[in-house]
mmCIF file of C-alpha atoms in Angstrom:
data_model
loop_
_atom_site.group_PDB
_atom_site.id
_atom_site.type_symbol
_atom_site.label_atom_id
_atom_site.label_comp_id
_atom_site.label_asym_id
_atom_site.label_seq_id
_atom_site.Cartn_x
_atom_site.Cartn_y
_atom_site.Cartn_z
ATOM 1 C CA MET A 1 22.914 1.712 15.122
ATOM 2 C CA GLN A 2 22.375 5.370 14.266
ATOM 3 C CA GLU A 3 21.285 7.670 17.043
ATOM 4 C CA GLN A 4 17.594 8.463 17.058
ATOM 5 C CA THR A 5 17.259 12.171 16.222
ATOM 6 C CA ILE A 6 13.491 12.455 16.626
ATOM 7 C CA HIS A 7 12.405 13.194 20.178
ATOM 8 C CA TRP A 8 9.183 11.472 21.201
ATOM 9 C CA LYS A 9 7.759 12.869 24.421
ATOM 10 C CA GLY A 10 7.051 9.728 26.380
ATOM 11 C CA ALA A 11 5.836 6.286 25.397
ATOM 12 C CA GLY A 12 2.302 7.399 24.507
ATOM 13 C CA LEU A 13 0.936 7.513 20.971
ATOM 14 C CA THR A 14 -1.276 10.616 21.083
ATOM 15 C CA ARG A 15 1.499 13.084 20.166
ATOM 16 C CA VAL A 16 3.545 12.672 16.997
ATOM 17 C CA PRO A 17 6.545 14.983 16.332
ATOM 18 C CA PHE A 18 6.183 16.766 12.998
ATOM 19 C CA GLU A 19 9.834 15.974 12.236
ATOM 20 C CA VAL A 20 8.838 12.399 11.362
ATOM 21 C CA TYR A 21 7.519 13.790 8.071
ATOM 22 C CA THR A 22 10.502 16.023 7.268
ATOM 23 C CA ASP A 23 13.742 14.610 8.732
ATOM 24 C CA ALA A 24 16.061 13.315 5.979
ATOM 25 C CA ASP A 25 18.155 11.108 8.278
ATOM 26 C CA LEU A 26 14.995 9.426 9.518
ATOM 27 C CA ALA A 27 13.981 8.635 5.943
ATOM 28 C CA GLN A 28 17.187 6.682 5.413
ATOM 29 C CA ARG A 29 16.696 4.696 8.615
ATOM 30 C CA GLU A 30 13.143 3.855 7.500
ATOM 31 C CA GLN A 31 14.532 2.147 4.406
ATOM 32 C CA GLU A 32 16.662 -0.129 6.573
ATOM 33 C CA ARG A 33 14.376 -0.779 9.530
ATOM 34 C CA VAL A 34 10.898 -0.650 8.002
ATOM 35 C CA PHE A 35 11.036 -1.536 4.321
ATOM 36 C CA ARG A 36 14.109 -3.789 4.407
ATOM 37 C CA GLY A 37 13.371 -4.801 7.995
ATOM 38 C CA ASP A 38 11.058 -7.400 9.512
ATOM 39 C CA THR A 39 8.039 -6.564 7.361
ATOM 40 C CA TRP A 40 6.149 -8.025 4.424
ATOM 41 C CA ASN A 41 5.846 -5.526 1.563
ATOM 42 C CA TYR A 42 3.161 -5.852 -1.108
ATOM 43 C CA LEU A 43 4.726 -6.460 -4.537
ATOM 44 C CA CYS A 44 1.959 -7.291 -7.010
ATOM 45 C CA LEU A 45 -0.986 -9.594 -7.659
ATOM 46 C CA ASP A 46 -0.576 -13.228 -8.572
ATOM 47 C CA ALA A 47 -2.918 -12.318 -11.436
ATOM 48 C CA ASP A 48 -0.157 -10.019 -12.752
ATOM 49 C CA LEU A 49 1.995 -13.129 -13.363
ATOM 50 C CA PRO A 50 -0.206 -15.488 -15.373
ATOM 51 C CA GLU A 51 2.503 -17.837 -16.722
ATOM 52 C CA GLY A 52 6.154 -18.794 -16.519
ATOM 53 C CA GLY A 53 8.342 -15.846 -17.526
ATOM 54 C CA SER A 54 5.747 -13.195 -16.600
ATOM 55 C CA TYR A 55 7.296 -10.432 -14.518
ATOM 56 C CA ARG A 56 6.635 -7.038 -12.992
ATOM 57 C CA THR A 57 9.016 -4.436 -11.631
ATOM 58 C CA THR A 58 8.143 -2.557 -8.455
ATOM 59 C CA PHE A 59 9.742 -1.237 -5.260
ATOM 60 C CA VAL A 60 10.227 -2.190 -1.630
ATOM 61 C CA GLY A 61 10.451 1.276 -0.132
ATOM 62 C CA GLU A 62 12.886 2.959 -2.507
ATOM 63 C CA THR A 63 14.634 -0.293 -3.495
ATOM 64 C CA PRO A 64 13.734 -1.444 -7.029
ATOM 65 C CA VAL A 65 12.822 -5.128 -7.299
ATOM 66 C CA VAL A 66 11.745 -7.637 -9.928
ATOM 67 C CA VAL A 67 8.921 -10.136 -9.332
ATOM 68 C CA VAL A 68 8.788 -13.077 -11.750
ATOM 69 C CA LYS A 69 7.055 -16.438 -12.112
ATOM 70 C CA ASP A 70 9.223 -19.351 -13.220
ATOM 71 C CA ASP A 71 8.125 -22.456 -15.099
ATOM 72 C CA ASP A 72 7.818 -24.326 -11.803
ATOM 73 C CA GLY A 73 4.886 -22.040 -10.939
ATOM 74 C CA GLU A 74 6.818 -20.449 -8.069
ATOM 75 C CA ILE A 75 7.187 -16.692 -7.751
ATOM 76 C CA TYR A 76 10.634 -15.225 -7.144
ATOM 77 C CA SER A 77 11.752 -11.703 -6.347
ATOM 78 C CA PHE A 78 15.145 -10.044 -6.306
ATOM 79 C CA GLU A 79 16.678 -6.608 -6.329
ATOM 80 C CA ASN A 80 16.459 -4.920 -9.726
ATOM 81 C CA ARG A 81 20.189 -4.181 -9.691
ATOM 82 C CA CYS A 82 22.932 -5.720 -11.768
ATOM 83 C CA ALA A 83 25.703 -7.179 -9.584
ATOM 84 C CA HIS A 84 28.300 -5.656 -11.908
ATOM 85 C CA ARG A 85 27.887 -1.888 -11.880
ATOM 86 C CA GLY A 86 24.457 -1.449 -10.339
ATOM 87 C CA ALA A 87 22.316 -0.723 -13.398
ATOM 88 C CA LEU A 88 18.679 -1.795 -13.527
ATOM 89 C CA ILE A 89 18.298 -5.342 -14.805
ATOM 90 C CA ALA A 90 14.706 -4.947 -16.012
ATOM 91 C CA LEU A 91 13.686 -1.627 -17.557
ATOM 92 C CA GLU A 92 10.006 -2.233 -18.332
ATOM 93 C CA LYS A 93 7.116 -2.319 -15.860
ATOM 94 C CA SER A 94 6.058 -5.769 -17.017
ATOM 95 C CA GLY A 95 6.630 -8.382 -19.665
ATOM 96 C CA LYS A 96 7.524 -11.982 -20.363
ATOM 97 C CA VAL A 97 11.105 -13.233 -20.559
ATOM 98 C CA ASP A 98 13.206 -16.393 -20.663
ATOM 99 C CA GLY A 99 15.770 -14.574 -18.502
ATOM 100 C CA PHE A 100 17.152 -11.102 -17.871
ATOM 101 C CA GLN A 101 20.175 -9.373 -19.335
ATOM 102 C CA CYS A 102 21.549 -6.043 -18.172
ATOM 103 C CA VAL A 103 21.661 -3.613 -21.085
ATOM 104 C CA TYR A 104 24.877 -1.977 -19.822
ATOM 105 C CA HIS A 105 27.412 -4.845 -20.008
ATOM 106 C CA ALA A 106 25.164 -7.809 -20.849
ATOM 107 C CA TRP A 107 25.470 -9.706 -17.561
ATOM 108 C CA SER A 108 22.680 -12.289 -17.564
ATOM 109 C CA TYR A 109 20.342 -13.615 -14.855
ATOM 110 C CA ASN A 110 17.779 -16.386 -14.715
ATOM 111 C CA ARG A 111 14.232 -15.964 -13.450
ATOM 112 C CA GLN A 112 15.307 -16.756 -9.901
ATOM 113 C CA GLY A 113 17.839 -13.914 -9.832
ATOM 114 C CA ASP A 114 20.983 -16.045 -10.212
ATOM 115 C CA LEU A 115 23.878 -14.638 -12.216
ATOM 116 C CA THR A 116 24.238 -17.044 -15.150
ATOM 117 C CA GLY A 117 26.410 -15.252 -17.667
ATOM 118 C CA VAL A 118 29.133 -12.596 -17.886
ATOM 119 C CA ALA A 119 29.867 -11.200 -21.335
ATOM 120 C CA PHE A 120 33.459 -11.988 -22.359
ATOM 121 C CA GLU A 121 34.088 -13.644 -19.003
ATOM 122 C CA LYS A 122 37.151 -15.412 -20.520
ATOM 123 C CA GLY A 123 38.329 -12.264 -22.322
ATOM 124 C CA VAL A 124 38.872 -11.743 -26.048
ATOM 125 C CA LYS A 125 41.649 -13.524 -27.918
ATOM 126 C CA GLY A 126 43.332 -14.458 -24.699
ATOM 127 C CA GLN A 127 43.299 -10.964 -23.266
ATOM 128 C CA GLY A 128 41.215 -9.433 -20.486
ATOM 129 C CA GLY A 129 38.292 -11.182 -18.899
ATOM 130 C CA MET A 130 37.447 -11.915 -15.303
ATOM 131 C CA PRO A 131 40.054 -13.447 -12.974
ATOM 132 C CA ALA A 132 40.044 -17.217 -12.560
ATOM 133 C CA SER A 133 38.873 -16.796 -8.967
ATOM 134 C CA PHE A 134 35.620 -15.113 -10.059
ATOM 135 C CA CYS A 135 32.622 -17.305 -9.193
ATOM 136 C CA LYS A 136 29.211 -16.338 -10.567
ATOM 137 C CA GLU A 137 27.441 -18.121 -7.716
ATOM 138 C CA ASP A 138 28.978 -15.636 -5.284
ATOM 139 C CA HIS A 139 27.513 -12.618 -7.052
ATOM 140 C CA GLY A 140 24.027 -11.479 -7.777
ATOM 141 C CA PRO A 141 21.298 -9.101 -6.603
ATOM 142 C CA ARG A 142 19.812 -9.567 -3.152
ATOM 143 C CA LYS A 143 16.889 -11.965 -3.107
ATOM 144 C CA LEU A 144 13.627 -11.542 -1.232
ATOM 145 C CA ARG A 145 11.503 -14.082 0.578
ATOM 146 C CA VAL A 146 8.165 -14.333 -1.216
ATOM 147 C CA ALA A 147 4.755 -15.163 0.238
ATOM 148 C CA VAL A 148 1.396 -15.317 -1.523
ATOM 149 C CA PHE A 149 -1.859 -14.881 0.378
ATOM 150 C CA CYS A 150 -5.243 -14.756 -1.390
ATOM 151 C CA GLY A 151 -3.510 -13.827 -4.631
ATOM 152 C CA LEU A 152 -1.508 -10.982 -3.026
ATOM 153 C CA VAL A 153 2.248 -11.323 -3.522
ATOM 154 C CA PHE A 154 4.394 -10.032 -0.652
ATOM 155 C CA GLY A 155 8.174 -9.854 -0.371
ATOM 156 C CA SER A 156 10.641 -9.361 2.469
ATOM 157 C CA PHE A 157 14.401 -8.847 2.711
ATOM 158 C CA SER A 158 14.273 -10.262 6.249
ATOM 159 C CA GLU A 159 14.902 -13.856 7.255
ATOM 160 C CA ASP A 160 13.295 -13.176 10.636
ATOM 161 C CA VAL A 161 9.849 -11.955 9.609
ATOM 162 C CA PRO A 162 7.181 -14.567 10.521
ATOM 163 C CA SER A 163 4.962 -16.296 7.976
ATOM 164 C CA ILE A 164 2.543 -14.027 6.138
ATOM 165 C CA GLU A 165 -0.434 -15.564 7.984
ATOM 166 C CA GLU A 166 1.170 -14.936 11.372
ATOM 167 C CA TYR A 167 2.240 -11.446 10.302
ATOM 168 C CA LEU A 168 -1.328 -10.530 9.323
ATOM 169 C CA GLY A 169 -3.155 -12.287 12.160
ATOM 170 C CA ASP A 170 -6.489 -14.091 12.047
ATOM 171 C CA GLU A 171 -8.821 -11.077 11.852
ATOM 172 C CA ILE A 172 -6.943 -9.353 9.024
ATOM 173 C CA CYS A 173 -6.611 -12.637 7.136
ATOM 174 C CA ALA A 174 -10.369 -13.171 7.393
ATOM 175 C CA ARG A 175 -11.105 -9.662 6.135
ATOM 176 C CA ILE A 176 -8.767 -10.116 3.159
ATOM 177 C CA GLU A 177 -10.375 -13.478 2.379
ATOM 178 C CA ARG A 178 -13.783 -11.811 2.488
ATOM 179 C CA VAL A 179 -12.880 -9.757 -0.619
ATOM 180 C CA LEU A 180 -10.275 -11.959 -2.309
ATOM 181 C CA HIS A 181 -12.134 -15.238 -1.937
ATOM 182 C CA LYS A 182 -11.926 -16.130 -5.629
ATOM 183 C CA PRO A 183 -9.660 -15.367 -8.606
ATOM 184 C CA VAL A 184 -9.456 -11.730 -9.682
ATOM 185 C CA GLN A 185 -8.703 -9.948 -12.919
ATOM 186 C CA VAL A 186 -6.984 -6.585 -13.313
ATOM 187 C CA ILE A 187 -9.341 -4.099 -14.985
ATOM 188 C CA GLY A 188 -7.247 -0.944 -14.687
ATOM 189 C CA ARG A 189 -4.196 0.612 -13.075
ATOM 190 C CA PHE A 190 -2.439 3.930 -12.745
ATOM 191 C CA THR A 191 0.129 5.753 -10.626
ATOM 192 C CA GLN A 192 -0.587 8.900 -8.626
ATOM 193 C CA ALA A 193 2.077 11.336 -7.415
ATOM 194 C CA LEU A 194 1.552 12.557 -3.836
ATOM 195 C CA PRO A 195 3.124 15.844 -2.652
ATOM 196 C CA ASN A 196 3.770 14.550 0.853
ATOM 197 C CA ASN A 197 5.593 12.050 3.032
ATOM 198 C CA TRP A 198 4.404 8.455 2.601
ATOM 199 C CA LYS A 199 3.335 8.188 6.244
ATOM 200 C CA LEU A 200 0.792 10.987 5.821
ATOM 201 C CA TYR A 201 -1.065 8.951 3.210
ATOM 202 C CA VAL A 202 -0.951 5.783 5.339
ATOM 203 C CA GLU A 203 -2.306 7.765 8.290
ATOM 204 C CA ASN A 204 -5.084 9.062 6.048
ATOM 205 C CA VAL A 205 -6.041 5.508 5.038
ATOM 206 C CA LYS A 206 -6.245 4.477 8.687
ATOM 207 C CA ASP A 207 -8.136 7.612 9.766
ATOM 208 C CA SER A 208 -11.821 6.660 9.877
ATOM 209 C CA TYR A 209 -12.579 9.958 11.637
ATOM 210 C CA HIS A 210 -11.905 12.111 8.562
ATOM 211 C CA ALA A 211 -13.794 10.053 5.983
ATOM 212 C CA SER A 212 -17.214 11.673 6.213
ATOM 213 C CA LEU A 213 -15.822 15.112 7.127
ATOM 214 C CA LEU A 214 -13.320 15.653 4.307
ATOM 215 C CA HIS A 215 -15.221 13.738 1.634
ATOM 216 C CA LEU A 216 -18.281 15.743 0.650
ATOM 217 C CA PHE A 217 -19.457 12.983 -1.680
ATOM 218 C CA PHE A 218 -19.469 10.344 1.062
ATOM 219 C CA THR A 219 -21.808 12.248 3.340
ATOM 220 C CA THR A 220 -23.960 13.968 0.736
ATOM 221 C CA PHE A 221 -25.025 10.659 -0.771
ATOM 222 C CA GLU A 222 -24.993 8.879 2.607
ATOM 223 C CA LEU A 223 -22.361 6.326 1.594
ATOM 224 C CA ASN A 224 -20.436 6.828 4.814
ATOM 225 C CA ARG A 225 -21.445 8.690 7.958
ATOM 226 C CA LEU A 226 -19.948 8.212 11.389
ATOM 227 C CA SER A 227 -23.461 7.597 12.693
ATOM 228 C CA GLN A 228 -23.842 4.502 10.490
ATOM 229 C CA LYS A 229 -23.209 0.988 11.705
ATOM 230 C CA GLY A 230 -19.587 -0.077 11.410
ATOM 231 C CA GLY A 231 -16.354 -0.308 13.305
ATOM 232 C CA VAL A 232 -12.571 -0.370 13.314
ATOM 233 C CA ILE A 233 -10.396 -3.447 13.739
ATOM 234 C CA VAL A 234 -6.762 -3.004 14.786
ATOM 235 C CA ASP A 235 -4.483 -6.019 15.056
ATOM 236 C CA GLU A 236 -2.259 -6.639 18.076
ATOM 237 C CA SER A 237 0.834 -5.130 16.432
ATOM 238 C CA GLY A 238 -1.108 -1.961 15.649
ATOM 239 C CA GLY A 239 0.194 -1.936 12.093
ATOM 240 C CA HIS A 240 -2.777 -3.499 10.296
ATOM 241 C CA HIS A 241 -6.349 -2.283 10.391
ATOM 242 C CA VAL A 242 -9.835 -2.564 8.895
ATOM 243 C CA SER A 243 -12.476 0.159 8.875
ATOM 244 C CA PHE A 244 -15.962 -0.822 7.702
ATOM 245 C CA SER A 245 -19.460 0.609 7.502
ATOM 246 C CA MET A 246 -22.935 -0.178 6.217
ATOM 247 C CA ILE A 247 -25.279 2.109 4.336
ATOM 248 C CA ASP A 248 -28.129 2.797 6.743
ATOM 249 C CA PRO A 249 -30.940 5.213 5.772
ATOM 250 C CA ALA A 250 -31.887 5.426 9.458
ATOM 251 C CA ALA A 251 -28.488 6.968 10.157
ATOM 252 C CA ALA A 252 -29.386 10.119 8.217
ATOM 253 C CA ASP A 253 -29.920 12.018 11.454
ATOM 254 C CA ALA A 254 -29.328 15.684 12.230
ATOM 255 C CA SER A 255 -25.855 15.218 13.711
ATOM 256 C CA TYR A 256 -23.975 16.525 10.674
ATOM 257 C CA LYS A 257 -26.239 19.538 10.257
ATOM 258 C CA GLU A 258 -25.912 20.351 13.962
ATOM 259 C CA GLN A 259 -22.121 20.425 13.581
ATOM 260 C CA GLY A 260 -22.403 22.935 10.736
ATOM 261 C CA LEU A 261 -20.458 20.649 8.398
ATOM 262 C CA ARG A 262 -20.077 21.469 4.723
ATOM 263 C CA SER A 263 -21.537 18.094 3.726
ATOM 264 C CA ASP A 264 -24.975 19.340 4.747
ATOM 265 C CA THR A 265 -24.678 22.796 3.226
ATOM 266 C CA GLY A 266 -25.712 22.126 -0.376
ATOM 267 C CA ASN A 267 -28.363 20.361 -2.409
ATOM 268 C CA TYR A 268 -26.023 18.341 -4.595
ATOM 269 C CA ARG A 269 -27.448 15.716 -6.919
ATOM 270 C CA LEU A 270 -26.039 13.225 -9.398
ATOM 271 C CA LYS A 271 -26.954 13.664 -13.035
ATOM 272 C CA ASP A 272 -26.521 9.893 -13.408
ATOM 273 C CA PRO A 273 -27.662 8.201 -10.164
ATOM 274 C CA SER A 274 -26.833 4.794 -11.649
ATOM 275 C CA LEU A 275 -23.268 5.422 -10.440
ATOM 276 C CA LEU A 276 -24.450 4.297 -7.016
ATOM 277 C CA ALA A 277 -26.671 1.456 -8.208
ATOM 278 C CA GLY A 278 -24.615 -1.549 -7.191
ATOM 279 C CA PHE A 279 -25.334 -5.129 -6.184
ATOM 280 C CA ASP A 280 -24.915 -7.162 -3.019
ATOM 281 C CA GLU A 281 -21.784 -9.312 -3.231
ATOM 282 C CA TYR A 282 -21.006 -10.463 0.288
ATOM 283 C CA GLY A 283 -24.338 -10.817 2.079
ATOM 284 C CA ASP A 284 -23.120 -9.067 5.231
ATOM 285 C CA GLY A 285 -24.432 -5.550 4.579
ATOM 286 C CA ILE A 286 -20.950 -4.022 4.535
ATOM 287 C CA THR A 287 -20.769 -1.476 1.741
ATOM 288 C CA LEU A 288 -17.370 -0.018 2.582
ATOM 289 C CA GLN A 289 -14.251 -1.777 3.839
ATOM 290 C CA ILE A 290 -10.792 -0.216 3.892
ATOM 291 C CA LEU A 291 -7.994 -2.554 5.007
ATOM 292 C CA SER A 292 -4.308 -1.761 5.448
ATOM 293 C CA VAL A 293 -1.209 -3.883 6.033
ATOM 294 C CA PHE A 294 1.929 -2.311 7.496
ATOM 295 C CA PRO A 295 3.870 -0.628 6.040
ATOM 296 C CA GLY A 296 2.100 0.451 2.825
ATOM 297 C CA PHE A 297 -0.595 -1.851 1.420
ATOM 298 C CA VAL A 298 -4.315 -1.081 1.097
ATOM 299 C CA LEU A 299 -7.244 -3.257 -0.013
ATOM 300 C CA GLN A 300 -10.489 -1.411 -0.638
ATOM 301 C CA GLN A 301 -14.108 -2.299 -1.196
ATOM 302 C CA ILE A 302 -16.225 0.797 -1.771
ATOM 303 C CA GLN A 303 -19.597 -0.625 -2.777
ATOM 304 C CA ASN A 304 -18.591 -2.724 -5.810
ATOM 305 C CA CYS A 305 -15.379 -0.853 -6.583
ATOM 306 C CA LEU A 306 -12.481 -3.120 -5.629
ATOM 307 C CA ALA A 307 -8.846 -2.038 -5.701
ATOM 308 C CA VAL A 308 -5.453 -2.556 -4.152
ATOM 309 C CA ARG A 309 -3.133 0.352 -3.432
ATOM 310 C CA GLN A 310 0.625 0.392 -2.882
ATOM 311 C CA VAL A 311 2.162 3.374 -1.067
ATOM 312 C CA LEU A 312 5.829 4.038 -1.835
ATOM 313 C CA PRO A 313 8.199 6.722 -0.486
ATOM 314 C CA LYS A 314 9.934 8.918 -3.045
ATOM 315 C CA GLY A 315 12.181 11.051 -0.878
ATOM 316 C CA GLN A 316 11.032 12.564 2.379
ATOM 317 C CA GLN A 317 8.357 14.920 1.016
ATOM 318 C CA ARG A 318 6.994 12.940 -1.934
ATOM 319 C CA ALA A 319 5.314 9.595 -2.341
ATOM 320 C CA GLU A 320 3.846 7.435 -5.069
ATOM 321 C CA LEU A 321 0.511 5.665 -4.941
ATOM 322 C CA ASN A 322 -0.031 2.735 -7.290
ATOM 323 C CA TRP A 323 -3.681 1.844 -7.856
ATOM 324 C CA THR A 324 -4.792 -1.483 -9.312
ATOM 325 C CA TYR A 325 -8.513 -1.873 -9.991
ATOM 326 C CA ILE A 326 -9.749 -5.451 -9.896
ATOM 327 C CA GLY A 327 -12.847 -7.456 -10.617
ATOM 328 C CA TYR A 328 -13.553 -11.157 -10.276
ATOM 329 C CA ARG A 329 -12.651 -13.404 -13.158
ATOM 330 C CA ASP A 330 -16.219 -14.722 -13.241
ATOM 331 C CA ASP A 331 -17.891 -11.285 -13.291
ATOM 332 C CA THR A 332 -20.900 -11.027 -15.584
ATOM 333 C CA PRO A 333 -20.804 -8.200 -18.163
ATOM 334 C CA GLU A 334 -23.322 -6.319 -16.034
ATOM 335 C CA GLN A 335 -21.223 -6.664 -12.877
ATOM 336 C CA ARG A 336 -18.085 -5.565 -14.695
ATOM 337 C CA SER A 337 -19.924 -2.514 -16.018
ATOM 338 C CA VAL A 338 -20.904 -1.539 -12.456
ATOM 339 C CA ARG A 339 -17.301 -1.867 -11.255
ATOM 340 C CA LEU A 340 -15.966 0.257 -14.071
ATOM 341 C CA LYS A 341 -18.567 2.947 -13.487
ATOM 342 C CA GLN A 342 -17.922 2.994 -9.737
ATOM 343 C CA SER A 343 -14.175 3.307 -10.366
ATOM 344 C CA ASN A 344 -14.976 6.994 -10.811
ATOM 345 C CA LEU A 345 -15.306 7.143 -7.024
ATOM 346 C CA VAL A 346 -11.567 6.720 -6.457
ATOM 347 C CA GLY A 347 -8.231 7.775 -7.888
ATOM 348 C CA PRO A 348 -6.638 11.223 -8.356
ATOM 349 C CA ALA A 349 -9.874 12.751 -9.681
ATOM 350 C CA GLY A 350 -12.298 10.379 -7.959
ATOM 351 C CA PHE A 351 -15.447 11.760 -6.404
ATOM 352 C CA ILE A 352 -14.207 10.430 -3.046
ATOM 353 C CA SER A 353 -10.434 10.039 -3.271
ATOM 354 C CA MET A 354 -9.613 13.358 -4.907
ATOM 355 C CA GLU A 355 -9.321 15.081 -1.518
ATOM 356 C CA ASP A 356 -6.994 12.393 -0.136
ATOM 357 C CA GLY A 357 -4.501 13.190 -2.888
ATOM 358 C CA ALA A 358 -4.455 16.843 -1.807
ATOM 359 C CA VAL A 359 -4.816 16.915 1.967
ATOM 360 C CA GLY A 360 -1.447 15.236 2.638
ATOM 361 C CA GLY A 361 0.163 18.069 0.722
ATOM 362 C CA PHE A 362 -1.745 20.565 2.850
ATOM 363 C CA VAL A 363 -0.189 18.982 5.939
ATOM 364 C CA GLN A 364 3.305 18.815 4.415
ATOM 365 C CA ARG A 365 3.115 22.515 3.591
ATOM 366 C CA GLY A 366 1.517 23.391 6.911
ATOM 367 C CA ILE A 367 4.243 21.827 9.062
ATOM 368 C CA ALA A 368 7.132 23.657 7.417
ATOM 369 C CA GLY A 369 8.954 25.340 10.295
ATOM 370 C CA ALA A 370 7.075 23.316 12.927
ATOM 371 C CA GLN A 371 10.155 21.601 14.371
ATOM 372 C CA GLY A 372 9.635 20.800 18.033
ATOM 373 C CA LEU A 373 5.842 20.782 17.674
ATOM 374 C CA GLU A 374 3.511 17.799 17.534
ATOM 375 C CA ALA A 375 0.349 16.465 15.950
ATOM 376 C CA ILE A 376 -2.517 15.593 18.315
ATOM 377 C CA ILE A 377 -3.917 12.088 17.756
ATOM 378 C CA GLU A 378 -6.263 11.781 20.723
ATOM 379 C CA MET A 379 -9.663 11.189 19.158
ATOM 380 C CA GLY A 380 -11.129 8.171 20.934
ATOM 381 C CA GLY A 381 -8.513 8.239 23.701
ATOM 382 C CA GLY A 382 -4.974 6.930 23.728
ATOM 383 C CA GLU A 383 -5.373 3.224 23.020
ATOM 384 C CA THR A 384 -4.797 1.218 19.838
ATOM 385 C CA GLY A 385 -7.486 -1.446 20.167
ATOM 386 C CA SER A 386 -10.471 -2.210 17.968
ATOM 387 C CA SER A 387 -13.545 0.010 18.250
ATOM 388 C CA GLU A 388 -17.268 -0.327 17.556
ATOM 389 C CA GLY A 389 -17.377 3.350 16.615
ATOM 390 C CA ARG A 390 -15.433 5.180 13.920
ATOM 391 C CA ALA A 391 -15.131 8.628 15.559
ATOM 392 C CA THR A 392 -11.685 7.559 16.661
ATOM 393 C CA GLU A 393 -8.025 7.649 15.662
ATOM 394 C CA THR A 394 -7.223 4.288 17.209
ATOM 395 C CA SER A 395 -5.825 2.792 13.996
ATOM 396 C CA VAL A 396 -3.659 5.877 13.400
ATOM 397 C CA ARG A 397 -2.174 5.368 16.843
ATOM 398 C CA GLY A 398 -1.776 1.715 15.905
ATOM 399 C CA PHE A 399 0.368 2.708 12.942
ATOM 400 C CA TRP A 400 2.680 4.686 15.206
ATOM 401 C CA LYS A 401 2.838 1.794 17.651
ATOM 402 C CA ALA A 402 4.130 -0.497 14.894
ATOM 403 C CA TYR A 403 6.340 2.187 13.384
ATOM 404 C CA ARG A 404 8.075 3.003 16.660
ATOM 405 C CA ARG A 405 8.699 -0.674 17.353
ATOM 406 C CA HIS A 406 10.357 -1.197 13.981
ATOM 407 C CA MET A 407 12.331 2.028 14.257
ATOM 408 C CA GLY A 408 13.396 1.427 17.859
ATOM 409 C CA ALA A 409 11.948 4.804 18.821
#
C-alpha cells in the first residue's frame, strides 16, 4: 500500500486539503481504490442496449470499458483492451456487433469478453504461430460485475462490493425509482469538458447551498430558493445523496434582497415564458431533485427535464461530463416537446448549468500554490446526516466521508 501523502488534520470532515485536487500521486491511487475498488460505477442505460449485439464504450475512472448485450438478454462488460498488445478492442462509441476484433492484430472476442480467436495462431506454412502451451481461456481483458437497477447499468471491478440495492440503500433506491419508474428513451446526449478535478464537480452536485446563489436563473424565476420547502437526504455511507425542493410562491420573501444577492438585482424576464410551463408528473410537488451515487453518477429532475450525468476524471486537473437527456417511452408529443424545450436549462450553455461548468475551473485556478491550506466545509455544522433545510454542506461532507473510507485516509 502506497503511503498517504495528503495530510488531513484530524478525523473531521469540515476541512479539506486543497492538495486532493492537485496531487498526481493521489490521482493514481484513486483509480485503484475508488474506481476499481469496492464501488459501483455507472456505465450506461439499459435503453442504450436495445437488442443482442448492441454495445457502448465508456470508462470506469480512466479505464476504458465495453458494455454489450448478448443474445441471452444479459449485459456484460469488460475492459476495452486487447489481451495481446493493449490496443482498444472497440473504437466506436456505440454500435451492433456479432463479436469484436482488434484492428491491430485481429485477435477476436465474443460479446462476453472471452478471447475466441488469434490470427495465425498455428503460424503460416508451418512457421511461427503461438506456442503449443498458449491457452486462449487464460487470456483476455478484465471483466466487470454488472448490475442493472431501474434501467441504470452499473459495473464494478470488485468481487467484494455488495449488491447494487445494498450499495444504494433504501432511500436512494426509492428516489431513483421515483424518476425511473417506467421505460425511458434517450432524446439527446453530449459530452462536456471540465477544466477542473472530477471531485470539484461532484462536490458541486452535492452542494445544495450554492444552487440559488450561483445560479441567477434559479432564483430570478423562483425555481429554487433556499427558503422553499425541500431537504437533503444523505445515505449512511455519506457517498450518495438527494437534494429536492418545491416551487412555492409563498417563499418569495425578502431574504435574498436583504443579503444583497445578485439574483435580486435585476428585472430579468423571459421572452418565451413557455420554457417554464411544465406539467405535474409525480404528484408530490417536487419540482427539482438532484441525486448522486458515489463516485460519479447523477440523476436529475429539473421540472420536466430529466437527465443522467456521468463524471469521469481525465488527469488530475481535467474531467469529462457525459450528459444523457431522457424522456419516457410513452411520452405524448406535447410532453416530449416540453422536455426538449426545458433541456435548455442544463448543459454547457444551459440557463442553469452554465455556471457549474465554469466555477470548478475558478476553484482549480484559485488553489494553485495553496499547498498546506484547506477548504472550509462547515455550513450546517460538521455532520453528514440528512437535513430538512438546504443551507447546508452536509452532503459535501458525506462525499468526503465516503472518499476517505475508500482511500484509507
